[in-house]
Short mmCIF file of C-alpha atoms in Angstrom, two decimals:
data_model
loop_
_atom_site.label_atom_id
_atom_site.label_comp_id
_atom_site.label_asym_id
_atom_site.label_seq_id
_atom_site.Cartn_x
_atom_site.Cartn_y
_atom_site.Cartn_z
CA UNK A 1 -1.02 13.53 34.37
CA UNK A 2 -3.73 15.25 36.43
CA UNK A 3 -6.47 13.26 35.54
CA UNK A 4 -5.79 9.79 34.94
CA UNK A 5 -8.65 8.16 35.19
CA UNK A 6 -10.33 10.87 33.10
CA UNK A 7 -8.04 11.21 30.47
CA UNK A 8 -7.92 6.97 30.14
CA UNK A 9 -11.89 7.02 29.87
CA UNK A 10 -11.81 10.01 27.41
CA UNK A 11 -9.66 8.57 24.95
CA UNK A 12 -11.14 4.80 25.20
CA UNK A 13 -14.88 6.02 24.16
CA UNK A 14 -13.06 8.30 21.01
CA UNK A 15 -10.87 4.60 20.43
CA UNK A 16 -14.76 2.61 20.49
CA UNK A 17 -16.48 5.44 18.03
CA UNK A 18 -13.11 5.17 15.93
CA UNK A 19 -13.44 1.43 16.05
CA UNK A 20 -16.93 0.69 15.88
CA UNK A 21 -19.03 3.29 14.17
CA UNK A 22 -16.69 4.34 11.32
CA UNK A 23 -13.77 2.02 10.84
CA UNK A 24 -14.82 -1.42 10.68
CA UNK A 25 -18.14 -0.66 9.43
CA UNK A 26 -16.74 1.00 6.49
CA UNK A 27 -14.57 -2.63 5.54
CA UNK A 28 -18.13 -4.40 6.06
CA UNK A 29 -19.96 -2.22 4.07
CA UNK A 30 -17.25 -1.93 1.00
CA UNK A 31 -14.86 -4.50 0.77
CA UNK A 32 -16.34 -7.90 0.73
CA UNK A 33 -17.39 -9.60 -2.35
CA UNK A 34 -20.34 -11.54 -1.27
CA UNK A 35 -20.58 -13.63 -4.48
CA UNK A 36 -16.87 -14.92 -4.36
CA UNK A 37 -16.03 -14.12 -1.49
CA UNK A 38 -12.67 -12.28 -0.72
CA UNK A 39 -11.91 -8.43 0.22
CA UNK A 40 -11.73 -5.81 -1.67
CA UNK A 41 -8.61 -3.54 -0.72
CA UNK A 42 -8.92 -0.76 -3.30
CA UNK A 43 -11.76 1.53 -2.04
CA UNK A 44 -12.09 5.44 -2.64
CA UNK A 45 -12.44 8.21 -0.14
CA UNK A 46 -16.26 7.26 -0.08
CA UNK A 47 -15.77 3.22 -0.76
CA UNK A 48 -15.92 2.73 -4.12
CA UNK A 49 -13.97 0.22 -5.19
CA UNK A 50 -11.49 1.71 -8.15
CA UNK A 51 -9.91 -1.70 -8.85
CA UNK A 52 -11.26 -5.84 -8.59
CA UNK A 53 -7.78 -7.40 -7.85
CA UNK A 54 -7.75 -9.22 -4.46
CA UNK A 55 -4.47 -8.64 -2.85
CA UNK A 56 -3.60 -11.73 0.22
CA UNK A 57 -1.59 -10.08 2.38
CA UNK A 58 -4.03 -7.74 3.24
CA UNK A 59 -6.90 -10.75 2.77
CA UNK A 60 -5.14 -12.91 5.33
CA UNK A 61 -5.24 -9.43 7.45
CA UNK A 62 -8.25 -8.97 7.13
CA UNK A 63 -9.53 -12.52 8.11
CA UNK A 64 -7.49 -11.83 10.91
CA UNK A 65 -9.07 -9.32 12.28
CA UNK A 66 -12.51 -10.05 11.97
CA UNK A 67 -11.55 -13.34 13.78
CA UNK A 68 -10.02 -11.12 16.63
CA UNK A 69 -13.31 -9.26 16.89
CA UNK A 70 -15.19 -12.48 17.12
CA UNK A 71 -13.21 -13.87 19.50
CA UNK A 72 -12.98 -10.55 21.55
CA UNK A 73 -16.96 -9.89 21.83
CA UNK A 74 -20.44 -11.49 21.70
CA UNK A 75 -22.92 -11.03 18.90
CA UNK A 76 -24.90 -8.53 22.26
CA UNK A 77 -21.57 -6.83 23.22
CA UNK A 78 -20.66 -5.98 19.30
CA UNK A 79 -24.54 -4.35 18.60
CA UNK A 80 -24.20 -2.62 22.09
CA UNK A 81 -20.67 -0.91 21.45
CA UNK A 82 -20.95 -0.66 17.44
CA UNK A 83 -25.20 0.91 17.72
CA UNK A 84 -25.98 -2.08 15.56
CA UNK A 85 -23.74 -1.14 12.59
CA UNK A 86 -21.46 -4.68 12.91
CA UNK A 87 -22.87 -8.57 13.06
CA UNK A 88 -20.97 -10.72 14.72
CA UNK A 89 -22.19 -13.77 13.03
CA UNK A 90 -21.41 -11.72 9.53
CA UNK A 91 -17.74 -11.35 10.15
CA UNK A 92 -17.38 -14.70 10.83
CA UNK A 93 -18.98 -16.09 7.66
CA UNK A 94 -17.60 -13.45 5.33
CA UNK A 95 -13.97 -14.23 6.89
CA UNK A 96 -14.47 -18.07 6.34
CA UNK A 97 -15.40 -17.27 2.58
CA UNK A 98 -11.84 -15.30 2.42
CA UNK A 99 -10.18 -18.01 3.33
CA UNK A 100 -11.79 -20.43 1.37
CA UNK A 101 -11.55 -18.44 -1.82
CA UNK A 102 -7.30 -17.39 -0.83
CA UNK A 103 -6.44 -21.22 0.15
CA UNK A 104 -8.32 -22.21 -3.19
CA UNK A 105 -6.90 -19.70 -5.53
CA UNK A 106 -4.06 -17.80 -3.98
CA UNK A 107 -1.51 -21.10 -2.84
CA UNK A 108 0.21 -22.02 -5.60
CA UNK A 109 0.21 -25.96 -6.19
CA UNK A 110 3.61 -26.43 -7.16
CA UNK A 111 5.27 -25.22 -4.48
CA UNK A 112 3.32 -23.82 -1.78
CA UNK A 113 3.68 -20.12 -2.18
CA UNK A 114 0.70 -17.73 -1.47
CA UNK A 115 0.64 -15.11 -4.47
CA UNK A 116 0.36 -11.56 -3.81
CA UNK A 117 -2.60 -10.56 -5.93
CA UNK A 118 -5.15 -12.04 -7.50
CA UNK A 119 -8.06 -11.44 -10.15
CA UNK A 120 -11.81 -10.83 -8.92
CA UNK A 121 -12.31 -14.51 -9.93
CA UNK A 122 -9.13 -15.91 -8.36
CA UNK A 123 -6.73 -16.03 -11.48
CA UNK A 124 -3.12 -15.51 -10.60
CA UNK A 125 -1.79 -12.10 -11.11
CA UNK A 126 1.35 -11.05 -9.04
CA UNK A 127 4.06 -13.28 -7.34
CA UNK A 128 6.01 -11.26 -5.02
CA UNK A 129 8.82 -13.99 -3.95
CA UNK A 130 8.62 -13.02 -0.02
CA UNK A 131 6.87 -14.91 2.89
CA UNK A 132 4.61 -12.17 3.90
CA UNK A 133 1.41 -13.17 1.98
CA UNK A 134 1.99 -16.78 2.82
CA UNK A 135 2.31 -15.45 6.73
CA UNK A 136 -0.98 -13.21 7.05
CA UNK A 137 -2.81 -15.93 5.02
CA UNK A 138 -1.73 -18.53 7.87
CA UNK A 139 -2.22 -15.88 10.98
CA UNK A 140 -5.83 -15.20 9.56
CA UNK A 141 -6.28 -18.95 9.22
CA UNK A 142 -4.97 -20.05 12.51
CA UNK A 143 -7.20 -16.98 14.41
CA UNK A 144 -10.82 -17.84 12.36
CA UNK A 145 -9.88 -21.34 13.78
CA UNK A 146 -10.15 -20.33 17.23
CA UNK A 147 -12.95 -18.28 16.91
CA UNK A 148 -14.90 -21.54 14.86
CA UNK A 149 -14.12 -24.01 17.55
CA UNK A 150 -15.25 -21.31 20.42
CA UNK A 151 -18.38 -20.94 18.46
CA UNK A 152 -18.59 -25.20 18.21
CA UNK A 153 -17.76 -25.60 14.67
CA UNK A 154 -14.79 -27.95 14.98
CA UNK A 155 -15.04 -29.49 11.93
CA UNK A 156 -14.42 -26.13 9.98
CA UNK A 157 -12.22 -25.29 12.97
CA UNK A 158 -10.02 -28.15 12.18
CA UNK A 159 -9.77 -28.33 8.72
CA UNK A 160 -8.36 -24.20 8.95
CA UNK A 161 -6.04 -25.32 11.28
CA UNK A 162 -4.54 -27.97 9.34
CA UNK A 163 -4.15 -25.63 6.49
CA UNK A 164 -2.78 -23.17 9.02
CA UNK A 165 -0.13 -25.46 10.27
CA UNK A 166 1.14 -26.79 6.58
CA UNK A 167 1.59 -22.77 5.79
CA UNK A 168 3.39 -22.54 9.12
CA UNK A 169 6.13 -25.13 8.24
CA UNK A 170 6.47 -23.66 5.08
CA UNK A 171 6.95 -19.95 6.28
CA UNK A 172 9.86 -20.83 8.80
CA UNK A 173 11.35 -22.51 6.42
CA UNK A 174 11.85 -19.72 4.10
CA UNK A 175 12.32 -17.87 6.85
CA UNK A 176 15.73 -19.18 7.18
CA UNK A 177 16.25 -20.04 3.43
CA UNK A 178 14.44 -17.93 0.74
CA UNK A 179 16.06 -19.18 -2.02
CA UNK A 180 12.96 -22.03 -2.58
CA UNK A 181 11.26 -18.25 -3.13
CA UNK A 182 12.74 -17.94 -6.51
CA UNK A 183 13.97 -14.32 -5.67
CA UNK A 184 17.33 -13.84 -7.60
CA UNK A 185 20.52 -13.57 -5.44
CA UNK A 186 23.12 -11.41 -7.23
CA UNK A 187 26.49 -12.03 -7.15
CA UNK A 188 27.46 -8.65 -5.74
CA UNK A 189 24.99 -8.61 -3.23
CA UNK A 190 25.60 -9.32 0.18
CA UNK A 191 23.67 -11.94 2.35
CA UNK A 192 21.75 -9.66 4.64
CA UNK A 193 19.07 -10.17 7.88
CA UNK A 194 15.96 -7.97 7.06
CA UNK A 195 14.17 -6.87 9.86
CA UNK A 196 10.79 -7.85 9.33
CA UNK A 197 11.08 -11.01 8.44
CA UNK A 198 12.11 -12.17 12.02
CA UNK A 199 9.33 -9.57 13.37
CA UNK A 200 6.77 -10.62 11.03
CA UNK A 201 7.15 -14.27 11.74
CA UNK A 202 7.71 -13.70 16.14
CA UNK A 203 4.04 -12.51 15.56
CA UNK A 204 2.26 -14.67 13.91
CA UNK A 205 3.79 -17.81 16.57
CA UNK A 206 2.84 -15.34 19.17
CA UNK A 207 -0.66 -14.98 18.03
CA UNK A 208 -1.31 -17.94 17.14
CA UNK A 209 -0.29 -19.50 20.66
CA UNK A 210 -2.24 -16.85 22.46
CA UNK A 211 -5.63 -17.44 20.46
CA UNK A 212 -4.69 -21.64 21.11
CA UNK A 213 -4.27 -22.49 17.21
CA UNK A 214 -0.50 -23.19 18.07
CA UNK A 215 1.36 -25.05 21.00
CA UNK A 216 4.09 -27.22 21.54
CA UNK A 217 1.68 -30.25 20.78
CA UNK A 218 0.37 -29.11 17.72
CA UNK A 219 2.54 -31.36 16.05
CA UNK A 220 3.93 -29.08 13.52
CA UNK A 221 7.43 -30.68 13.13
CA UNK A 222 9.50 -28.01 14.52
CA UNK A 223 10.63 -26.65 18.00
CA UNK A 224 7.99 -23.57 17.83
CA UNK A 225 10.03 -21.98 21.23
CA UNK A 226 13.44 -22.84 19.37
CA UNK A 227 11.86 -20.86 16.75
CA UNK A 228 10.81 -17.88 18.85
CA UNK A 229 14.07 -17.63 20.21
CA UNK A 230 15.74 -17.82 15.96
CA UNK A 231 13.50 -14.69 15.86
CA UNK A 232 14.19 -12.72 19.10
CA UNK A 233 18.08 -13.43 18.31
CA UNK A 234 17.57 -11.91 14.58
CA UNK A 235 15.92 -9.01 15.89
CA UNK A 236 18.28 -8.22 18.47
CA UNK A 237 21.25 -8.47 15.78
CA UNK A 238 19.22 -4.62 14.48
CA UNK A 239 19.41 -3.04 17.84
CA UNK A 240 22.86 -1.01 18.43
CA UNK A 241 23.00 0.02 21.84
CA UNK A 242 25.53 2.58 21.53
CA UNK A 243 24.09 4.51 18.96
CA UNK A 244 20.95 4.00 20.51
CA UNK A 245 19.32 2.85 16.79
CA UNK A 246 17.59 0.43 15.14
CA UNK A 247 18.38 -0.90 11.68
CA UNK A 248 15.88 -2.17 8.52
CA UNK A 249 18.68 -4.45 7.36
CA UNK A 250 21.93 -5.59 8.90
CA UNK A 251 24.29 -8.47 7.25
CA UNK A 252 23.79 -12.05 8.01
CA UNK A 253 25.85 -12.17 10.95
CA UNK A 254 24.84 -8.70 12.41
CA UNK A 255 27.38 -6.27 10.93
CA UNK A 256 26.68 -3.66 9.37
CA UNK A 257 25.53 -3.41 5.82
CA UNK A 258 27.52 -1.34 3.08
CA UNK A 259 26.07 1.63 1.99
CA UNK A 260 22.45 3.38 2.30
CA UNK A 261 20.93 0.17 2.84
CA UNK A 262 23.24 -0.46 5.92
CA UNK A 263 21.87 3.35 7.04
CA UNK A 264 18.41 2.90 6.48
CA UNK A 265 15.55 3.18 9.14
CA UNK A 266 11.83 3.16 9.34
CA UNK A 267 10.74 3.94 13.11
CA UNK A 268 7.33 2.31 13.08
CA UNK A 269 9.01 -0.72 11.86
CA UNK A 270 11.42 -0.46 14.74
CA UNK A 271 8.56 0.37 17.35
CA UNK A 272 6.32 -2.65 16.01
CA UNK A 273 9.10 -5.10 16.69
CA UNK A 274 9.67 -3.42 19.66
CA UNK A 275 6.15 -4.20 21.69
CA UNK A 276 6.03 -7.81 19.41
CA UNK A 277 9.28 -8.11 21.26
CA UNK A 278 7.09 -6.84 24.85
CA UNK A 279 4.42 -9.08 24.10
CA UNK A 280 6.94 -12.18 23.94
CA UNK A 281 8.69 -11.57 26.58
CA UNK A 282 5.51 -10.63 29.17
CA UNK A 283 4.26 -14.29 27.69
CA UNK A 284 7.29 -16.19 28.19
CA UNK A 285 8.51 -14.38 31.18
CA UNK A 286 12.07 -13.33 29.89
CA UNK A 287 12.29 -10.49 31.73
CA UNK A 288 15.46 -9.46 30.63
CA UNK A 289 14.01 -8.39 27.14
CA UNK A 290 11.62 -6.18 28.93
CA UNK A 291 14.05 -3.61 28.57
CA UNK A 292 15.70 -4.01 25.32
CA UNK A 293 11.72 -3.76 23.48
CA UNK A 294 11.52 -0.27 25.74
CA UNK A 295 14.33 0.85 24.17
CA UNK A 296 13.72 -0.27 20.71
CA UNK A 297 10.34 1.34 20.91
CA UNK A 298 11.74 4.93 22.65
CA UNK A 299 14.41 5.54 20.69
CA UNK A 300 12.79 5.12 17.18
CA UNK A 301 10.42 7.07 18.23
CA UNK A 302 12.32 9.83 19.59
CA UNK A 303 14.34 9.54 16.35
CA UNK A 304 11.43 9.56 14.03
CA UNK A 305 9.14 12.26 15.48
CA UNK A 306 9.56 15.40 13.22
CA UNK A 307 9.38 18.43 16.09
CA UNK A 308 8.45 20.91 13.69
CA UNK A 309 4.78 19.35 11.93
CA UNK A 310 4.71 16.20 14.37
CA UNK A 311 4.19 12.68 13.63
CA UNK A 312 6.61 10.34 12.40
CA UNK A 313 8.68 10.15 9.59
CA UNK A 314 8.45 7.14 6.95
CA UNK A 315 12.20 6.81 6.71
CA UNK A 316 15.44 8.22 8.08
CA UNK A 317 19.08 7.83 7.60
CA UNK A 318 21.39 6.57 10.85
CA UNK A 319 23.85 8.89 10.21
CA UNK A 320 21.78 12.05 9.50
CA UNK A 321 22.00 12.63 5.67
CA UNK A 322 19.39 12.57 3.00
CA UNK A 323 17.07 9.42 2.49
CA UNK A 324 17.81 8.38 -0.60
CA UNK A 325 13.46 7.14 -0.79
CA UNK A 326 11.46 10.24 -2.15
CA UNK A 327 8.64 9.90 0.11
CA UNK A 328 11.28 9.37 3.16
CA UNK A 329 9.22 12.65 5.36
CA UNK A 330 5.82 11.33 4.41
CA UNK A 331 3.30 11.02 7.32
CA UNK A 332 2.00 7.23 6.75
CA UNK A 333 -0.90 5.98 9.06
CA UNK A 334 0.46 2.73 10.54
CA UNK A 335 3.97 4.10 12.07
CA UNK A 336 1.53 6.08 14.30
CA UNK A 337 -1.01 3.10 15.03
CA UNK A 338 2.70 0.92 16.14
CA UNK A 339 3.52 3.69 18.24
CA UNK A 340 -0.11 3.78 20.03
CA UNK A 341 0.22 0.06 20.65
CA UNK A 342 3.54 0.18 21.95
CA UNK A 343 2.78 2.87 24.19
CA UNK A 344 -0.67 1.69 25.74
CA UNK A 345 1.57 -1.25 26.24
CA UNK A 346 4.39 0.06 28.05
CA UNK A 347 1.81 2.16 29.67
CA UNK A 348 0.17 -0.64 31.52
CA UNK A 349 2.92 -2.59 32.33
CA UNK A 350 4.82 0.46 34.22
CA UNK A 351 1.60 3.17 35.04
CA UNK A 352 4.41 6.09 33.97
CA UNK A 353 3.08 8.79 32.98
CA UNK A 354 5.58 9.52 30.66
CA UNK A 355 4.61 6.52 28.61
CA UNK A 356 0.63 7.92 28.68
CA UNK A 357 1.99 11.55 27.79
CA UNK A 358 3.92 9.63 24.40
CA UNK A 359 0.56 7.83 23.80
CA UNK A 360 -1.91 10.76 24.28
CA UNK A 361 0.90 12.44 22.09
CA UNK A 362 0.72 9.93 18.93
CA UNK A 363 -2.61 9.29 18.91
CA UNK A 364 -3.44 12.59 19.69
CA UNK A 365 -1.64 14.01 16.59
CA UNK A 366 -2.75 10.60 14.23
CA UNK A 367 -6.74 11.28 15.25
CA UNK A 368 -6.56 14.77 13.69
CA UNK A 369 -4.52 14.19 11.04
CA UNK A 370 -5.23 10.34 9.66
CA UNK A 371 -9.44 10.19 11.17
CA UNK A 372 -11.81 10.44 8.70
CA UNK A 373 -14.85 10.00 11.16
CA UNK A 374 -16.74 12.77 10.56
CA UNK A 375 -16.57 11.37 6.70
CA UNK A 376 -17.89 7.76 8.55
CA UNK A 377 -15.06 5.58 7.15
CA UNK A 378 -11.23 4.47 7.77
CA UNK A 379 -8.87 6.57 8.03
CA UNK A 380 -6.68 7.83 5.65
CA UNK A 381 -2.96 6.70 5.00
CA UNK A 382 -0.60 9.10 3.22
CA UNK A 383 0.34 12.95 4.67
CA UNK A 384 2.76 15.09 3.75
CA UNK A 385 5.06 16.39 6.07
CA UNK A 386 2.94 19.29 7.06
CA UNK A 387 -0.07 16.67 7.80
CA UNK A 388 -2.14 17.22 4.52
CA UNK A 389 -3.56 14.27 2.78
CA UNK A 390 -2.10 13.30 -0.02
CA UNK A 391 -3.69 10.25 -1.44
CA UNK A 392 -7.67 10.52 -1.34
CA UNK A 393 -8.26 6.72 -0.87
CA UNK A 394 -9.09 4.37 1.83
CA UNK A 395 -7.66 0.96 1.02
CA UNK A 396 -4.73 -0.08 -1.55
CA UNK A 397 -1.92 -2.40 -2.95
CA UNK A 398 -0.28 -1.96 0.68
CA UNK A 399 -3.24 -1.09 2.99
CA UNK A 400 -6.00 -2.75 4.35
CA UNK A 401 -8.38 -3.89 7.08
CA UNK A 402 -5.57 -4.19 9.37
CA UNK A 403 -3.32 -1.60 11.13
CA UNK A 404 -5.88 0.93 11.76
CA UNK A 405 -8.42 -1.82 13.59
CA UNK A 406 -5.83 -3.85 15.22
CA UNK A 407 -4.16 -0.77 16.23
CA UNK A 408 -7.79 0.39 17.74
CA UNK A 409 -9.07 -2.99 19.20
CA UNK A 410 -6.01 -4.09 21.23
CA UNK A 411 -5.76 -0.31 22.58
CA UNK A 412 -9.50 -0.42 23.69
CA UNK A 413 -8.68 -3.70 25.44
CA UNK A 414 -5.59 -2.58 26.75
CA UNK A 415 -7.42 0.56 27.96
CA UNK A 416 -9.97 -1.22 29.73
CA UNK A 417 -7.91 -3.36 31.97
CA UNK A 418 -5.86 0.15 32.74
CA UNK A 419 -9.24 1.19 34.21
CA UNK A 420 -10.13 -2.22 36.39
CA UNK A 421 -10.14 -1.30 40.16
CA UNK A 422 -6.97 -2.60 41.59
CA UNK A 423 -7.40 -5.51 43.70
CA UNK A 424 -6.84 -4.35 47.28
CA UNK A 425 -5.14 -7.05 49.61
CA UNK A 426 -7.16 -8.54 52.16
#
């Protein structure tokens, strides 16, 4: 590109409005419930909320990623960059009263599992039988641990961390056994390897060891590297090479599945595993996956990018014919935030400028067609295939404070250290 250096400036400041004046504000302002404590997911176009339930996926997510921001900036650097619209010390308390009120109300004694929704008050109202709330509750935990013990609150630092660590065990173990889940295994069905189960739990080890809530020491009574490497090798049992594809679900020893199911695709899920897969192997220094996450990440999205309306497609079938889901050429907002990470990512680790053209591409298209700034809020999730919205509201069942801000904050960060001068040898 001509410009680098112009173009890498230009898009950072519209990433730190995006980020600081409109989306993060607009989760402080509307979804927590300062008597109780929790998030509110279900917020209108404008923020009202339309329904009380508390959903934990997407209150573990959002712990999360207030954490992130507090461990990211300084009470100084978030008024500079946000104009005073976000508190530093406010994020921090309204996340620890999340995770009070989800480890209180939302873990089931019994047995452990985190349900998927609860009442205003905390009364059980959905159990969804996968590890997924149970996972974001213990990556929020683990991350507002390391922000509370940089801030000198070990105490409170400690006591999330223990609760952090006893989710842990309990996630990789129905990681590779989900029958304790209670989820019904038919007799006709065949044992299968879902894709973002592996994906879902290579994350939250890998976050949790970079923000120092997790090491080899923690004591959690398992090998966490052996498991990193259990996840990496069910991932890689997706990818086919020849076809240059990646699949949602594959059996249990990497053959195909029968059927639709064994057909069926969703790119961003592909390109998220792809740079989780990046992020791994930069960290660990296995090279030799560099490659495999490029591919993972370039092929789904060359595969899912519709070249008549742009953006990316929800869903697609391997071998070309109709999706069997309805909504299969819907425009959804967090395929396109997977695909700015991954490309920011690839982006700095090579300097191509064919990975900046894919990002300025994506994001690009997903500014225009998903922002909502103007409106001062988050963006909107759910296009058609033409890039109208469809759905008028903010926050739901299935999204939250998450992949819009996460998607915004690490490229901001990963933007920034694009722009540092490069040292020049003595």
């Amino acid at each position: 590109m001509t410009d680098t250096t112009a173009v890498l400036k230009g898009v950072r400041e519209n990433i730190r409005r995006e980020l600081f004046e409109s989306v993060l504000p607009f989760w402080d302002r509307h979804s927590v419930d300062p008597e109780l404590g929790g998030f509110f997911a279900c917020l209108d176009k404008d923020g009202e909320r339309y329904d009380d339930r508390k959903f934990m996926w997407l209150n573990g997510r959002q712990v999360y990623m207030y954490a992130a921001m507090a461990l990211s900036f300084s009470q100084q650097q978030l008024e500079d960059l946000s104009g005073g619209r976000l508190d530093r010390a406010k994020l921090i308390k309204d996340a620890t009263a999340a995770a009070d009120f989800m480890y209180s109300h939302g873990v089931r004694e019994s047995d452990g599992q985190v349900y998927f929704s609860l009442t205003r008050h905390g009364q059980p109202y959905h159990m969804e039988r996968k590890i997924f709330s149970a996972a974001f509750l213990c990556l929020g935990l683990g991350v507002l641990s390391a922000a509370l013990r940089a801030d000198g609150c070990s105490a409170k630092a400690g006591e999330l961390e223990d609760r952090c660590v006893v989710l842990l065990k309990r996630i990789v173990s129905w990681s590779h056994d989900p029958s304790p889940l209670g989820k019904e295994a038919c007799a006709g069905a065949p044992k299968t390897s879902p894709l973002n189960v592996p994906m879902i739990l290579l994350n939250v080890l890998d976050e949790l060891q970079r923000c120092g809530a997790l090491s080899p020491s923690t004591g959690v009574g398992f090998d966490v590297a052996a498991e990193e490497a259990w996840c990496v090798e069910e991932i890689l049992k997706h990818v086919r090479f020849e076809e240059k594809k990646v699949l949602e679900a594959v059996l249990a020893d990497g053959s195909p599945c029968p059927g639709y199911d064994g057909r069926h695709m969703i790119p961003g899920h592909a390109i998220e595993a792809g740079w989780f897969l990046l992020r791994y192997a930069e960290r660990t220094g296995e090279d030799s996956l560099v490659q495999t996450a490029e591919h993972m990440i370039s092929w789904s999205f060359e595969e899912g990018w519709d070249p008549k309306h742009g953006g990316l497609f929800y869903f697609l079938d391997a071998e070309g014919r109709s999706p069997v889901y309805l909504e299969w050429d819907m425009k959804l907002w967090w395929p396109h935030n997977e695909a700015m990470i991954a490309y920011a990512l690839l982006y700095e680790r090579s300097r191509q400028d064919a990975h900046l053209q894919k990002f300025v591409q994506v994001g690009d298209w997903a500014l225009r067609h998903f922002s909502d700034a103007a409106g001062g809020g988050e963006w909107y999730g759910y296009l058609s295939r033409e890039g109208r919205v469809t759905h008028r509201f903010k926050g739901g069942p299935f999204k939250g404070c998450f992949h819009v801000p996460r998607c915004l904050l690490m490229v901001y960060q990963i933007l920034g250290r694009c722009l540092e001068p490069t040292p020049q040898p003595p």
